[in-house]
PDB file of C-alpha atoms in Angstrom:
ATOM      1  CA  UNK A1217     -20.138  10.140   4.379  1.00 47.00           C
ATOM      2  CA  UNK A1218     -19.620  12.737   1.684  1.00 52.00           C
ATOM      3  CA  UNK A1219     -17.026  11.722  -0.852  1.00 50.00           C
ATOM      4  CA  UNK A1220     -14.814  14.360  -2.416  1.00 47.00           C
ATOM      5  CA  UNK A1221     -14.788  12.776  -5.866  1.00 47.00           C
ATOM      6  CA  UNK A1222     -18.491  13.615  -6.131  1.00 52.00           C
ATOM      7  CA  UNK A1223     -17.687  17.304  -5.725  1.00 52.00           C
ATOM      8  CA  UNK A1224     -16.483  19.721  -8.367  1.00 52.00           C
ATOM      9  CA  UNK A1225     -13.256  20.807  -6.660  1.00 60.00           C
ATOM     10  CA  UNK A1226     -11.572  19.871  -3.444  1.00 60.00           C
ATOM     11  CA  UNK A1227      -9.642  22.663  -1.784  1.00 65.00           C
ATOM     12  CA  UNK A1228      -7.684  22.496   1.439  1.00 68.00           C
ATOM     13  CA  UNK A1229      -9.235  24.660   4.162  1.00 73.00           C
ATOM     14  CA  UNK A1230      -7.112  24.487   7.316  1.00 75.00           C
ATOM     15  CA  UNK A1231      -9.975  25.680   9.534  1.00 80.00           C
ATOM     16  CA  UNK A1232     -12.122  22.667   8.488  1.00 75.00           C
ATOM     17  CA  UNK A1233      -9.351  20.088   8.092  1.00 76.00           C
ATOM     18  CA  UNK A1234      -9.365  17.450  10.857  1.00 75.00           C
ATOM     19  CA  UNK A1235      -5.605  17.035  10.437  1.00 76.00           C
ATOM     20  CA  UNK A1236      -4.899  20.763  10.801  1.00 77.00           C
ATOM     21  CA  UNK A1237      -7.307  21.296  13.703  1.00 80.00           C
ATOM     22  CA  UNK A1238      -5.851  18.330  15.603  1.00 78.00           C
ATOM     23  CA  UNK A1239      -9.024  16.217  15.549  1.00 81.00           C
ATOM     24  CA  UNK A1240      -7.046  12.937  15.708  1.00 84.00           C
ATOM     25  CA  UNK A1241      -6.888   9.810  17.868  1.00 85.00           C
ATOM     26  CA  UNK A1242      -3.655   9.430  19.850  1.00 87.00           C
ATOM     27  CA  UNK A1243      -1.518  11.816  17.769  1.00 88.00           C
ATOM     28  CA  UNK A1244       2.266  11.526  18.010  1.00 88.00           C
ATOM     29  CA  UNK A1245       4.648  14.003  16.413  1.00 91.00           C
ATOM     30  CA  UNK A1246       7.485  12.468  14.399  1.00 91.00           C
ATOM     31  CA  UNK A1247       9.586  15.356  13.066  1.00 93.00           C
ATOM     32  CA  UNK A1248       7.535  17.159  10.397  1.00 95.00           C
ATOM     33  CA  UNK A1249       4.803  14.511  10.529  1.00 95.00           C
ATOM     34  CA  UNK A1250       1.954  13.444  12.783  1.00 93.00           C
ATOM     35  CA  UNK A1251       1.096   9.763  13.247  1.00 94.00           C
ATOM     36  CA  UNK A1252      -2.288   8.792  14.661  1.00 91.00           C
ATOM     37  CA  UNK A1253      -4.840   5.979  14.892  1.00 90.00           C
ATOM     38  CA  UNK A1254      -7.545   6.027  12.229  1.00 85.00           C
ATOM     39  CA  UNK A1255     -10.913   6.308  13.977  1.00 78.00           C
ATOM     40  CA  UNK A1256     -12.915   5.160  10.912  1.00 75.00           C
ATOM     41  CA  UNK A1257     -11.321   1.776  10.477  1.00 71.00           C
ATOM     42  CA  UNK A1258     -12.397  -1.745   9.745  1.00 80.00           C
ATOM     43  CA  UNK A1259      -8.823  -2.885  10.508  1.00 84.00           C
ATOM     44  CA  UNK A1260      -7.517  -3.738  13.992  1.00 84.00           C
ATOM     45  CA  UNK A1261      -4.247  -1.816  13.379  1.00 88.00           C
ATOM     46  CA  UNK A1262      -4.525   1.312  11.230  1.00 90.00           C
ATOM     47  CA  UNK A1263      -2.067   4.204  11.428  1.00 91.00           C
ATOM     48  CA  UNK A1264      -2.220   7.427   9.449  1.00 91.00           C
ATOM     49  CA  UNK A1265       0.783   9.644   8.691  1.00 93.00           C
ATOM     50  CA  UNK A1266       0.180  13.247   7.704  1.00 90.00           C
ATOM     51  CA  UNK A1267       2.458  16.257   7.367  1.00 92.00           C
ATOM     52  CA  UNK A1268       2.149  18.871  10.069  1.00 90.00           C
ATOM     53  CA  UNK A1269       0.291  22.021   9.003  1.00 87.00           C
ATOM     54  CA  UNK A1270       3.596  23.985   9.093  1.00 91.00           C
ATOM     55  CA  UNK A1271       5.364  21.432   6.870  1.00 93.00           C
ATOM     56  CA  UNK A1272       2.419  21.383   4.463  1.00 88.00           C
ATOM     57  CA  UNK A1273       2.687  25.172   4.128  1.00 89.00           C
ATOM     58  CA  UNK A1274       6.468  24.964   3.530  1.00 93.00           C
ATOM     59  CA  UNK A1275       6.313  22.069   1.066  1.00 92.00           C
ATOM     60  CA  UNK A1276       2.844  21.981  -0.522  1.00 88.00           C
ATOM     61  CA  UNK A1277       1.876  19.578  -3.300  1.00 85.00           C
ATOM     62  CA  UNK A1278       2.383  20.957  -6.788  1.00 83.00           C
ATOM     63  CA  UNK A1279      -0.704  23.069  -7.560  1.00 77.00           C
ATOM     64  CA  UNK A1280      -0.876  21.967 -11.193  1.00 78.00           C
ATOM     65  CA  UNK A1281      -0.076  18.247 -10.981  1.00 76.00           C
ATOM     66  CA  UNK A1282      -1.022  17.586  -7.314  1.00 75.00           C
ATOM     67  CA  UNK A1283       2.181  15.574  -6.923  1.00 82.00           C
ATOM     68  CA  UNK A1284       3.697  15.554  -3.455  1.00 88.00           C
ATOM     69  CA  UNK A1285       6.769  17.633  -2.748  1.00 91.00           C
ATOM     70  CA  UNK A1286       9.795  15.253  -2.764  1.00 93.00           C
ATOM     71  CA  UNK A1287      10.662  16.119   0.864  1.00 95.00           C
ATOM     72  CA  UNK A1288       7.135  15.252   1.955  1.00 93.00           C
ATOM     73  CA  UNK A1289       7.029  11.958   0.077  1.00 92.00           C
ATOM     74  CA  UNK A1290      10.461  10.850   1.277  1.00 95.00           C
ATOM     75  CA  UNK A1291       9.616  11.829   4.869  1.00 95.00           C
ATOM     76  CA  UNK A1292       6.392   9.817   4.838  1.00 94.00           C
ATOM     77  CA  UNK A1293       8.085   6.784   3.292  1.00 93.00           C
ATOM     78  CA  UNK A1294      10.925   7.025   5.822  1.00 93.00           C
ATOM     79  CA  UNK A1295       8.425   6.527   8.670  1.00 94.00           C
ATOM     80  CA  UNK A1296       7.005   3.267   7.278  1.00 92.00           C
ATOM     81  CA  UNK A1297       9.732   0.922   8.674  1.00 90.00           C
ATOM     82  CA  UNK A1298       9.497   2.549  12.126  1.00 90.00           C
ATOM     83  CA  UNK A1299       5.727   2.051  12.232  1.00 89.00           C
ATOM     84  CA  UNK A1300       5.946  -1.389  10.606  1.00 86.00           C
ATOM     85  CA  UNK A1301       7.944  -2.674  13.585  1.00 85.00           C
ATOM     86  CA  UNK A1302       5.126  -1.653  15.945  1.00 83.00           C
ATOM     87  CA  UNK A1303       2.341  -3.385  14.030  1.00 83.00           C
ATOM     88  CA  UNK A1304      -0.156  -5.437  15.969  1.00 77.00           C
ATOM     89  CA  UNK A1305       0.432  -8.848  14.357  1.00 84.00           C
ATOM     90  CA  UNK A1306       3.941  -9.464  12.951  1.00 83.00           C
ATOM     91  CA  UNK A1307       2.675 -12.408  10.872  1.00 86.00           C
ATOM     92  CA  UNK A1308       0.043 -10.410   8.950  1.00 85.00           C
ATOM     93  CA  UNK A1309       0.870  -8.269   5.952  1.00 86.00           C
ATOM     94  CA  UNK A1310       0.623  -4.483   6.094  1.00 85.00           C
ATOM     95  CA  UNK A1311      -1.187  -2.519   3.403  1.00 89.00           C
ATOM     96  CA  UNK A1312      -0.002   0.955   2.511  1.00 89.00           C
ATOM     97  CA  UNK A1313      -2.005   3.647   0.715  1.00 87.00           C
ATOM     98  CA  UNK A1314      -1.116   7.252  -0.069  1.00 86.00           C
ATOM     99  CA  UNK A1315      -4.004   9.691  -0.536  1.00 81.00           C
ATOM    100  CA  UNK A1316      -3.995  13.172  -1.996  1.00 78.00           C
ATOM    101  CA  UNK A1317      -6.987  15.016  -3.376  1.00 65.00           C
ATOM    102  CA  UNK A1318     -10.173  13.905  -5.039  1.00 56.00           C
ATOM    103  CA  UNK A1319      -8.616  11.155  -7.116  1.00 54.00           C
ATOM    104  CA  UNK A1320      -7.453   9.540  -3.889  1.00 54.00           C
ATOM    105  CA  UNK A1321     -11.098   9.366  -2.806  1.00 52.00           C
ATOM    106  CA  UNK A1322     -10.479  11.424   0.271  1.00 58.00           C
ATOM    107  CA  UNK A1323     -12.728  14.012   1.859  1.00 58.00           C
ATOM    108  CA  UNK A1324     -10.128  16.721   2.315  1.00 59.00           C
ATOM    109  CA  UNK A1325      -7.189  17.983   0.309  1.00 68.00           C
ATOM    110  CA  UNK A1326      -4.516  17.105   2.863  1.00 78.00           C
ATOM    111  CA  UNK A1327      -1.995  14.406   1.914  1.00 87.00           C
ATOM    112  CA  UNK A1328      -1.898  11.366   4.160  1.00 88.00           C
ATOM    113  CA  UNK A1329      -0.504   7.829   4.222  1.00 90.00           C
ATOM    114  CA  UNK A1330      -2.384   4.798   5.596  1.00 90.00           C
ATOM    115  CA  UNK A1331      -0.706   1.715   7.097  1.00 91.00           C
ATOM    116  CA  UNK A1332      -3.132  -1.012   8.090  1.00 90.00           C
ATOM    117  CA  UNK A1333      -3.430  -4.708   8.772  1.00 87.00           C
TER     118      UNK A1333
END
């Protein structure tokens, strides 16, 4: 797998972005966000939350700092308790990771949140 941090610059290209093209496993729309199963997972329960393409256009990350727009961050964090209740094993802890850009180690410049156990 190609890793973005090995590249000079990571730019979001909606026509090649799996999130924007809808190349997801079991996607469910939750307001301005899409929740889906991670297909590349070593974990038995692994959900990904990403802003819809329309919401990403309305509230993009800051171009200079790459910080998430406050509405996007709060919306993603608001979904965690709802997804937490549906986790596979209530006795196992849930890990949470927020990725944005090359320093997040991701392959595409589209913010997303991982919940896994």
